Amino acid sequence: MANIPSVKLNSGYSFPLIGYGTFGGVDAPQQVYEGTKFALKAGYRHIDTAFVYRTEDAVGKAIKESGIPREDIFITTKLTESFHRPEHVQTALELSLKNLGTDYVDLYLIHWPFATEFRGFDFLDKTTREERQKAHRIDVPIIDTWRAMEKLVEKGLVRSIGVSNFTIPLLEDLLSKATIPPAVNQVELHPYLAQSDLVEYSKEKGIVLTGYAPLGNPGMIGKFGAKIELLSQPLILKLAEKYKKEPGQVLLNFGLNRGYAVIPKSTNKSRIESNLVYFKMDQEDIDAIIDLDKEQTIRAFDPVTILGHEFKLF
């Protein structure tokens, strides 16, 4: 079994800091199924998905066939923006539970910090990306959605709840009103988007960050945002040589050494295995990587490109 570091969430549950991401598999569920099954065999125990990814079925099938006890696998999925009205939250989760073939999820996140019009629970089956982007924004206070999320915890359908793509002001507002504080905030984190203020704030508040796109976007360069090639970045190559590791391992451990989870996505078996390596880095090297953010701050995943909606994320 791989040596995967973990932390205890404010909900009391153990959270593996290296997870297997399944975004981008909409057009290739078989790849996600095979990748997830291999990841579990390799030692991953944290699988990240979302209703809108349309990979929950593939993930659920892989978990079932893995033979690994359900309680040993940490499953994260997410509430999509058109299901924010309180009356839709539990039904949305129940659809995800059915897809995943489980009676609870370990972590349920509000995927984006805004709501769009409800178009039915089957909208993904009849809505193109372009049509989804044209969905009207509606006014559903985050706290109203959060109250419905808290009820899921009370009913045992969810063990921990959290958010995704939330800024410090959004977290401040939620923390001032919530009964159950968010356990996790999943955001884009990599050397060109280090978000140091958010990292420090989250530590102070006991919220664990999960960094998506920790490698930039090598498999989808320019598809959802700016082109980010981190695997060939000179400093990363230099540090890979210093630590006798691969560039991707340096990038992932940059996040792990800063104290947050990373969820790399790959369908390559050797890459899936190599992404599971954990090692300590010198603070001076972590600081040097953070300084790359001062040269240029860019996003691999732009909400306007993905969702057709603009809002301030950093």
Short mmCIF file of C-alpha atoms in Angstrom, two decimals:
data_model
loop_
_atom_site.label_atom_id
_atom_site.label_comp_id
_atom_site.label_asym_id
_atom_site.label_seq_id
_atom_site.Cartn_x
_atom_site.Cartn_y
_atom_site.Cartn_z
CA MET A 1 0.00 0.00 0.00
CA ALA A 2 1.29 3.43 -0.92
CA ASN A 3 2.22 5.86 1.85
CA ILE A 4 -0.59 8.35 1.40
CA PRO A 5 -0.64 11.23 3.90
CA SER A 6 -3.99 12.18 5.42
CA VAL A 7 -5.45 14.84 7.69
CA LYS A 8 -8.44 14.87 10.01
CA LEU A 9 -11.27 17.09 8.81
CA ASN A 10 -13.20 19.35 11.18
CA SER A 11 -16.00 16.77 10.84
CA GLY A 12 -13.74 14.17 12.48
CA TYR A 13 -13.12 12.00 9.42
CA SER A 14 -9.75 11.11 7.93
CA PHE A 15 -9.11 12.66 4.51
CA PRO A 16 -6.44 11.17 2.17
CA LEU A 17 -4.43 14.03 0.68
CA ILE A 18 -3.76 12.34 -2.66
CA GLY A 19 -6.91 11.66 -4.64
CA TYR A 20 -7.76 10.44 -8.11
CA GLY A 21 -9.59 13.06 -10.20
CA THR A 22 -12.18 12.06 -12.80
CA PHE A 23 -13.00 15.37 -14.50
CA GLY A 24 -12.93 15.36 -18.30
CA GLY A 25 -14.32 11.88 -18.77
CA VAL A 26 -17.73 12.84 -20.15
CA ASP A 27 -16.87 11.53 -23.59
CA ALA A 28 -14.86 8.57 -22.35
CA PRO A 29 -16.54 6.84 -19.38
CA GLN A 30 -14.66 3.63 -20.14
CA GLN A 31 -11.36 5.44 -19.60
CA VAL A 32 -12.59 6.79 -16.26
CA TYR A 33 -13.77 3.32 -15.23
CA GLU A 34 -10.45 1.72 -16.14
CA GLY A 35 -8.44 4.57 -14.63
CA THR A 36 -10.37 4.51 -11.35
CA LYS A 37 -10.11 0.73 -11.09
CA PHE A 38 -6.35 0.86 -11.65
CA ALA A 39 -5.97 3.80 -9.24
CA LEU A 40 -7.66 1.80 -6.49
CA LYS A 41 -5.43 -1.17 -7.22
CA ALA A 42 -2.38 1.12 -7.09
CA GLY A 43 -3.35 2.35 -3.63
CA TYR A 44 -5.55 5.43 -4.04
CA ARG A 45 -8.31 5.63 -1.44
CA HIS A 46 -9.73 9.05 -2.33
CA ILE A 47 -11.79 9.36 -5.53
CA ASP A 48 -13.10 12.75 -6.68
CA THR A 49 -16.06 13.08 -9.05
CA ALA A 50 -19.13 15.26 -9.61
CA PHE A 51 -22.64 14.88 -10.96
CA VAL A 52 -21.91 17.22 -13.85
CA TYR A 53 -18.76 15.28 -14.86
CA ARG A 54 -21.01 12.35 -15.77
CA THR A 55 -18.40 9.98 -14.40
CA GLU A 56 -20.20 8.85 -11.24
CA ASP A 57 -21.46 5.65 -12.90
CA ALA A 58 -17.95 4.71 -14.05
CA VAL A 59 -16.51 5.48 -10.62
CA GLY A 60 -19.20 3.47 -8.87
CA LYS A 61 -18.64 0.47 -11.12
CA ALA A 62 -14.88 0.57 -10.54
CA ILE A 63 -15.31 0.80 -6.77
CA LYS A 64 -17.75 -2.11 -6.72
CA GLU A 65 -15.45 -4.32 -8.79
CA SER A 66 -12.34 -3.37 -6.81
CA GLY A 67 -13.28 -5.59 -3.90
CA ILE A 68 -12.11 -2.90 -1.49
CA PRO A 69 -14.48 -2.35 1.47
CA ARG A 70 -16.62 0.76 0.99
CA GLU A 71 -15.51 2.19 4.33
CA ASP A 72 -11.90 2.21 3.14
CA ILE A 73 -12.64 4.53 0.18
CA PHE A 74 -13.23 8.26 0.51
CA ILE A 75 -15.68 9.42 -2.17
CA THR A 76 -16.18 13.09 -3.02
CA THR A 77 -18.92 14.32 -5.34
CA LYS A 78 -20.57 17.67 -5.97
CA LEU A 79 -23.89 19.51 -6.17
CA THR A 80 -24.22 21.23 -9.55
CA GLU A 81 -25.31 24.86 -9.81
CA SER A 82 -28.81 24.21 -11.15
CA PHE A 83 -29.73 22.17 -8.05
CA HIS A 84 -29.11 24.89 -5.45
CA ARG A 85 -32.71 25.44 -4.42
CA PRO A 86 -33.13 23.71 -1.03
CA GLU A 87 -35.94 21.48 -2.29
CA HIS A 88 -33.62 20.04 -4.96
CA VAL A 89 -30.53 19.30 -2.86
CA GLN A 90 -31.45 15.90 -1.39
CA THR A 91 -32.87 14.60 -4.68
CA ALA A 92 -29.66 15.66 -6.42
CA LEU A 93 -27.58 13.78 -3.86
CA GLU A 94 -29.79 10.70 -4.15
CA LEU A 95 -29.15 10.66 -7.90
CA SER A 96 -25.41 10.75 -7.22
CA LEU A 97 -25.74 7.96 -4.63
CA LYS A 98 -27.60 5.83 -7.17
CA ASN A 99 -24.94 6.49 -9.81
CA LEU A 100 -22.15 5.63 -7.37
CA GLY A 101 -23.90 2.57 -5.96
CA THR A 102 -23.49 3.64 -2.34
CA ASP A 103 -25.78 4.78 0.46
CA TYR A 104 -23.57 7.69 1.54
CA VAL A 105 -20.74 9.87 0.28
CA ASP A 106 -17.81 10.95 2.39
CA LEU A 107 -17.78 14.53 1.11
CA TYR A 108 -20.43 16.54 -0.74
CA LEU A 109 -19.42 19.92 -2.15
CA ILE A 110 -21.30 22.92 -3.52
CA HIS A 111 -19.59 22.90 -6.91
CA TRP A 112 -19.81 26.61 -7.80
CA PRO A 113 -20.74 29.60 -5.61
CA PHE A 114 -23.78 30.64 -7.63
CA ALA A 115 -27.08 29.15 -8.77
CA THR A 116 -28.70 28.78 -12.19
CA GLU A 117 -32.24 27.96 -13.20
CA PHE A 118 -33.50 24.42 -12.58
CA ARG A 119 -33.98 22.52 -15.84
CA GLY A 120 -34.84 19.08 -14.51
CA PHE A 121 -32.64 16.44 -12.96
CA ASP A 122 -32.03 14.88 -16.36
CA PHE A 123 -30.78 18.09 -17.98
CA LEU A 124 -27.35 16.62 -18.73
CA ASP A 125 -28.96 14.05 -21.00
CA LYS A 126 -30.65 16.70 -23.13
CA THR A 127 -28.49 19.81 -22.73
CA THR A 128 -25.36 20.67 -24.69
CA ARG A 129 -22.46 22.56 -23.10
CA GLU A 130 -23.50 25.66 -25.04
CA GLU A 131 -27.07 25.45 -23.73
CA ARG A 132 -25.80 24.94 -20.19
CA GLN A 133 -23.71 28.09 -20.51
CA LYS A 134 -26.82 30.09 -21.42
CA ALA A 135 -28.68 29.09 -18.25
CA HIS A 136 -29.93 32.12 -16.34
CA ARG A 137 -28.43 32.96 -12.97
CA ILE A 138 -30.98 32.97 -10.16
CA ASP A 139 -30.87 34.33 -6.63
CA VAL A 140 -30.52 31.44 -4.20
CA PRO A 141 -28.55 32.50 -1.11
CA ILE A 142 -25.66 30.14 -0.43
CA ILE A 143 -26.80 29.74 3.16
CA ASP A 144 -30.16 28.37 1.98
CA THR A 145 -28.39 25.69 -0.05
CA TRP A 146 -26.03 25.07 2.86
CA ARG A 147 -28.87 24.49 5.30
CA ALA A 148 -30.13 21.75 2.98
CA MET A 149 -26.61 20.30 2.88
CA GLU A 150 -26.49 20.27 6.68
CA LYS A 151 -29.67 18.20 6.73
CA LEU A 152 -27.93 15.57 4.59
CA VAL A 153 -25.33 15.18 7.34
CA GLU A 154 -28.06 14.85 9.97
CA LYS A 155 -29.71 12.10 7.89
CA GLY A 156 -26.46 10.17 7.47
CA LEU A 157 -26.44 10.53 3.70
CA VAL A 158 -23.23 12.58 3.80
CA ARG A 159 -20.37 12.44 6.29
CA SER A 160 -18.79 15.81 5.54
CA ILE A 161 -19.87 18.84 3.54
CA GLY A 162 -17.87 21.54 1.87
CA VAL A 163 -17.61 23.96 -1.00
CA SER A 164 -15.66 24.48 -4.21
CA ASN A 165 -14.34 27.60 -5.92
CA PHE A 166 -15.05 29.74 -2.83
CA THR A 167 -13.07 32.89 -2.07
CA ILE A 168 -12.19 34.21 1.39
CA PRO A 169 -15.15 36.66 1.45
CA LEU A 170 -17.54 33.86 0.49
CA LEU A 171 -16.10 31.62 3.20
CA GLU A 172 -16.32 34.41 5.77
CA ASP A 173 -19.99 34.92 4.99
CA LEU A 174 -20.77 31.21 5.13
CA LEU A 175 -18.88 30.67 8.38
CA SER A 176 -20.80 33.51 10.02
CA LYS A 177 -24.12 31.76 9.34
CA ALA A 178 -23.45 28.01 9.15
CA THR A 179 -24.20 25.51 11.88
CA ILE A 180 -21.78 22.99 10.36
CA PRO A 181 -18.63 24.68 9.03
CA PRO A 182 -17.33 23.59 5.62
CA ALA A 183 -14.77 20.82 5.97
CA VAL A 184 -13.18 21.33 2.55
CA ASN A 185 -12.88 24.00 -0.13
CA GLN A 186 -11.82 22.65 -3.53
CA VAL A 187 -10.11 25.27 -5.70
CA GLU A 188 -7.60 25.52 -8.52
CA LEU A 189 -4.09 25.45 -7.04
CA HIS A 190 -0.73 25.21 -8.81
CA PRO A 191 2.47 27.32 -9.10
CA TYR A 192 0.82 29.94 -11.31
CA LEU A 193 -2.18 30.16 -8.99
CA ALA A 194 -0.65 29.64 -5.55
CA GLN A 195 -3.43 31.50 -3.66
CA SER A 196 -1.22 31.98 -0.59
CA ASP A 197 -3.78 34.15 1.24
CA LEU A 198 -6.45 31.48 0.84
CA VAL A 199 -4.04 28.73 1.94
CA GLU A 200 -3.20 30.59 5.15
CA TYR A 201 -6.79 31.62 5.84
CA SER A 202 -8.00 28.04 5.43
CA LYS A 203 -5.43 26.76 7.92
CA GLU A 204 -6.56 29.37 10.45
CA LYS A 205 -10.20 28.37 10.02
CA GLY A 206 -9.65 24.61 10.04
CA ILE A 207 -10.83 24.19 6.44
CA VAL A 208 -8.82 21.78 4.31
CA LEU A 209 -8.13 22.80 0.74
CA THR A 210 -8.19 20.43 -2.20
CA GLY A 211 -6.21 21.64 -5.18
CA TYR A 212 -7.54 20.77 -8.61
CA ALA A 213 -5.37 21.15 -11.72
CA PRO A 214 -2.22 20.70 -9.59
CA LEU A 215 -0.28 19.83 -12.76
CA GLY A 216 -1.78 22.68 -14.77
CA ASN A 217 -3.76 21.24 -17.68
CA PRO A 218 -1.38 18.90 -19.56
CA GLY A 219 -4.16 16.70 -20.89
CA MET A 220 -6.52 19.53 -21.85
CA ILE A 221 -4.23 22.44 -22.67
CA GLY A 222 -6.27 25.51 -23.53
CA LYS A 223 -9.59 23.65 -23.59
CA PHE A 224 -11.14 25.27 -20.52
CA GLY A 225 -8.85 28.23 -19.88
CA ALA A 226 -5.29 29.40 -20.39
CA LYS A 227 -2.52 27.16 -21.64
CA ILE A 228 -0.38 26.10 -18.67
CA GLU A 229 2.64 23.87 -19.23
CA LEU A 230 4.15 23.25 -15.80
CA LEU A 231 5.82 19.90 -16.47
CA SER A 232 8.51 21.64 -18.55
CA GLN A 233 8.86 24.75 -16.35
CA PRO A 234 12.61 25.34 -15.71
CA LEU A 235 12.39 25.61 -11.91
CA ILE A 236 10.25 22.47 -11.69
CA LEU A 237 12.77 20.59 -13.85
CA LYS A 238 15.61 21.81 -11.64
CA LEU A 239 13.86 20.64 -8.48
CA ALA A 240 12.98 17.31 -10.08
CA GLU A 241 16.70 16.80 -10.63
CA LYS A 242 17.49 17.85 -7.06
CA TYR A 243 15.01 15.44 -5.47
CA LYS A 244 15.50 12.73 -8.11
CA LYS A 245 11.78 12.79 -8.83
CA GLU A 246 9.60 13.38 -11.87
CA PRO A 247 8.36 16.94 -12.57
CA GLY A 248 4.77 15.86 -11.90
CA GLN A 249 5.78 14.49 -8.51
CA VAL A 250 7.40 17.81 -7.61
CA LEU A 251 4.23 19.68 -8.57
CA LEU A 252 1.99 17.40 -6.51
CA ASN A 253 4.28 17.47 -3.49
CA PHE A 254 4.44 21.25 -3.69
CA GLY A 255 0.76 21.11 -2.71
CA LEU A 256 1.10 18.28 -0.21
CA ASN A 257 3.93 20.06 1.59
CA ARG A 258 1.75 23.18 1.82
CA GLY A 259 -0.85 21.07 3.62
CA TYR A 260 -3.60 20.61 1.07
CA ALA A 261 -4.97 17.68 -0.93
CA VAL A 262 -4.28 17.20 -4.64
CA ILE A 263 -6.44 15.34 -7.16
CA PRO A 264 -4.43 14.69 -10.34
CA LYS A 265 -6.26 13.17 -13.29
CA SER A 266 -4.60 10.66 -15.60
CA THR A 267 -5.58 7.59 -17.60
CA ASN A 268 -1.95 6.50 -18.05
CA LYS A 269 -1.15 3.63 -15.66
CA SER A 270 2.47 4.54 -15.06
CA ARG A 271 1.47 8.16 -14.43
CA ILE A 272 -1.30 7.11 -12.04
CA GLU A 273 1.27 5.15 -10.03
CA SER A 274 3.94 7.85 -10.08
CA ASN A 275 1.44 10.48 -8.90
CA LEU A 276 1.09 8.53 -5.67
CA VAL A 277 4.63 9.32 -4.44
CA TYR A 278 4.98 11.51 -1.34
CA PHE A 279 8.18 13.17 -0.14
CA LYS A 280 9.33 16.14 1.94
CA MET A 281 10.52 19.31 0.24
CA ASP A 282 12.72 22.08 1.62
CA GLN A 283 10.81 25.24 2.53
CA GLU A 284 13.10 27.36 0.37
CA ASP A 285 12.06 25.32 -2.65
CA ILE A 286 8.36 25.64 -1.82
CA ASP A 287 8.84 29.40 -1.49
CA ALA A 288 10.64 29.54 -4.83
CA ILE A 289 7.73 27.77 -6.53
CA ILE A 290 5.25 30.14 -4.89
CA ASP A 291 7.24 33.04 -6.35
CA LEU A 292 6.31 31.82 -9.84
CA ASP A 293 2.82 33.13 -9.08
CA LYS A 294 4.30 36.63 -8.83
CA GLU A 295 5.54 36.38 -12.43
CA GLN A 296 2.13 35.48 -13.82
CA THR A 297 -1.19 34.47 -12.27
CA ILE A 298 -3.25 32.37 -14.64
CA ARG A 299 -6.09 29.87 -14.51
CA ALA A 300 -6.26 26.53 -16.28
CA PHE A 301 -10.03 26.45 -15.77
CA ASP A 302 -11.91 29.67 -16.46
CA PRO A 303 -15.55 29.76 -15.25
CA VAL A 304 -16.60 31.85 -18.23
CA THR A 305 -15.27 29.22 -20.62
CA ILE A 306 -16.74 26.34 -18.63
CA LEU A 307 -20.05 27.80 -17.48
CA GLY A 308 -20.60 31.00 -19.42
CA HIS A 309 -20.71 32.99 -16.17
CA GLU A 310 -18.18 35.46 -14.87
CA PHE A 311 -17.40 36.01 -11.20
CA LYS A 312 -14.35 36.85 -9.14
CA LEU A 313 -12.39 33.77 -8.03
CA PHE A 314 -9.11 35.44 -7.07
#
